[in-house]
Amino acid sequence: MTPADHKPSSIQLMQIELLFKGLSFSTAGSLVVALAIVLIIGPRTDQQLAWEWFGFLSLVSIYRWLSHYFYSGLILGSRVSHKWGRLFNSGAYMAAITWGASMWLLYPVHYPEYQVLMILALAGVAGGALAVLSYDSKIIIYYQAILLACIESRLLWENQPFSIELAVLSLFYFGFLMKGGHEIGRNYEELIKLRYDTEKHNLALLSTTEEIARIGYWQWDMLSPFIKLSINLARMCKTDQSQVTMKTCLDKVHPDDRRRVKMAIESAIETGQDTTVEYRIRAEQGDDWVIMNQIIKRIETTEGEHALLGTVQDISIIKSAEKKIFDMAYFDELTGLANRSHFHQHLDEQIKQAKRQDKSLAILYIDLDGFKEINDTLGHDRGDEYLKVISSQLKNLLRDVDFIARLGGDEFCIILSEINRGIDASMVADRCLALSQQTIELDTQQIHPKMSIGIATYPEDGDQANTLLKAADTAMYSVKQSSKHTYAFYNPQMTSDSIARLQLEADLQKALENDEFELWYQPKIHLGTGRMSGAEALIRWQHPQRGMVPPDQFISTAERMGLINKIGEWVLITACKQQQKWKQQNIHLSIAINIASGHFSSQGFTEKVEQEFKRFELAPGDLEIEITESQTRNPEEHINICRQLQAKGIQIAIDDFGTGYSSLSVLKQLEIDTLKVDREFIRELPHEPAAALMVSTIVNMSLALGYNVVAEGVETREQAEFLRDLGCPLVQGYYFSKPVTVARIEELVDTHFQIDQQDALVS
Ligand code: C2E
Ligand code: CA
Ligand code: CA
């Protein structure tokens, strides 16, 4: 169908429809009139012929009824056809000719009053035609013209004065009828055209609205094989509006969604309840899938039949917005990995699935080693960069079915679905650890990423997400506590360890109030004079049940718990008080205290130190603060604090030098008084050439820069001699003395330490 003949066809459709509508009723009416003629006029002419005529008219009527019957059985689309117009017209003309023939066959020549009756009956038929034929101005005129021609010809042929009078009268009467019929016909045609235009306009409006709202609708009367689609829906599906079947539509739906769509339609038909279904559809192979939301309603048509009406909305845009929101809620912005809540949800699902399928799964809890140092020394931006690189490296190690999330900070968790008890899990853990063979470059630093991994498996270690996660966390923690950069499977012993850990935390909370801490002191020996020149204060915890707890077992916990600043203040005050006492006893030692990095740079720290320094009437050289190398990387802040303290005569020492990420070149930028060489290097002296070179370089450079130097962890005579020969002024270590109580320091203060006579002291 081309657009050009679209409009006439549609008008024609309406015309034919209206014409057929009145057909059966008017045909029946005309048969009644014919019967009256046969019965009333028949006896006045030829009864036999009258019945024959009636029979013929009945045949014509049957023809018309049949055409009507077949026409109404048609579906909408095929009703627009010239064939149906011609079929109707031929029926109408045959009826007109049959009626006209009655003038020639049945005219009651000898009965003027019946002649009038006959003319009146024919005029009635012509008038009645007005009601049913005037939807087409041509048919009504032709119909009446045929009748008129037969009447006029017969009357004029009679050539009687009365028949001529009747002919003139009929001419006038039919003239009016035809004129009226023509006019009514034109009016109807106008109306039909107007209705067509309005419908067309409304449809265009509707289609534009549909297009804007990305909606469409379809209607199916359930008897016909075809569904009628709205213009926009037909456009969306790239199909014809009226010649589509349910199957063609369903074929365009995503195979996975088809069953749901069918079920929704069936449920709407059966229950009469509105049903809603969401599905993916595409017009043609190769197009993108579009997500549709469809509401199906069972309605009643004007004819009282059931039909289905479906409204369809393209919700792809809404869906993609939902996805964005979902991403924001479920993914970690920095690394793009799943976040904690997503992880929990996924783990729950995976456990359920494993339960159903009787399979096992494993989770790997990963915590990066040394991340805090990287953050402290290189800054947060570099820290973030490091996390991003690690994230993508970890992700690349996994299969598609596995899942990785960042739980926060430097903690990651991997879910391995469908594993063979442990074997896959340890393989993956090994692959994660092997990442340390590569380097990650940050600024100019080459970092080998290290991590501690705890593994828990379902169902052995728990059948709930929470217990499983806790088990993996516990296993990870035990790795952190012991070796680091390795992995461990969870075992129940770890839980008792972690219970002990929790107990320790609870006890630590109360340790300060209960006055359970003590300071012990370790002498610093001047190698040149053999005298104790100072002492490092080292904290000890006298636990009421566990006895003495060394600082390695609680300092990092206190840092994590946020208790370290309070503990640090206690150390500061206790050491200052001790210094005041010793000075009163004429014991002159420089006391060094250890301060945690967070505490050192915290608000009000310098003021607090100055305050205690003054309260206990200390003098320059009485107090030294040891901080670790990692704090020296925030240069401005660090230098400011150092300068402020040094201005009051408080000295600053760098502890554990050589273990952090700073290089030797940092040495000259430091605002410090003392440098303490880490005992890792001293341990390898004097036989390890690299350590020997390192220590001698650090010592020489430091001395050249004017710093005091202390070698930590001196345990043997060879080490002490090596250091003395190197010119290292101060040493500290078990070879001379372990950390000892205040009373013992007071005994040692006059001791003359000699390298070759110290063996007895080491115990
Ligand atoms: P650190 O500051 O490096 O202290 C030196 C540690 O080395 C002490 O361990 C000491 O006993 C040990 N040590 C000394 N000579 C030798 C030796 O010859 N061989 C060996 N193997 N070890 C030796 P300690 O007292 O257990 O303290 C451990 C760490 O705990 C300290 O390391 C320090 O970082 C921290 N710490 C101790 N007391 C405090 C404190 O009051 N506040 C803070 N924030 N940290 C403290
Ligand atoms: Ca120290
Ligand atoms: Ca140290």
CSV table of N, CA and C and ligand atoms in Angstrom, one decimal, residues 536 538 594 626 655-656 676 712, ligand 2:
chain,number,residue,atom,x,y,z
A,536,GLU,N,67.6,4.5,77.4
A,536,GLU,CA,66.4,4.6,76.7
A,536,GLU,C,65.3,4.0,77.6
A,538,LEU,N,62.0,2.2,78.2
A,538,LEU,CA,61.2,1.2,77.4
A,538,LEU,C,60.1,0.7,78.3
A,594,ASN,N,60.3,6.9,73.7
A,594,ASN,CA,59.8,6.6,72.3
A,594,ASN,C,58.4,7.2,72.2
A,626,GLU,N,62.6,9.8,70.7
A,626,GLU,CA,62.9,9.0,69.6
A,626,GLU,C,61.6,8.8,68.7
A,655,ASP,N,64.8,6.9,65.1
A,655,ASP,CA,64.9,5.5,65.6
A,655,ASP,C,64.9,4.5,64.4
A,656,ASP,N,65.5,3.4,64.6
A,656,ASP,CA,65.4,2.3,63.6
A,656,ASP,C,65.8,2.8,62.2
A,676,LYS,N,69.8,6.6,65.2
A,676,LYS,CA,70.0,5.3,65.8
A,676,LYS,C,69.9,4.3,64.6
A,712,GLU,N,72.2,0.3,67.6
A,712,GLU,CA,71.3,-0.5,68.4
A,712,GLU,C,71.6,-2.0,68.3
B,2,CA,CA,63.6,3.4,70.5
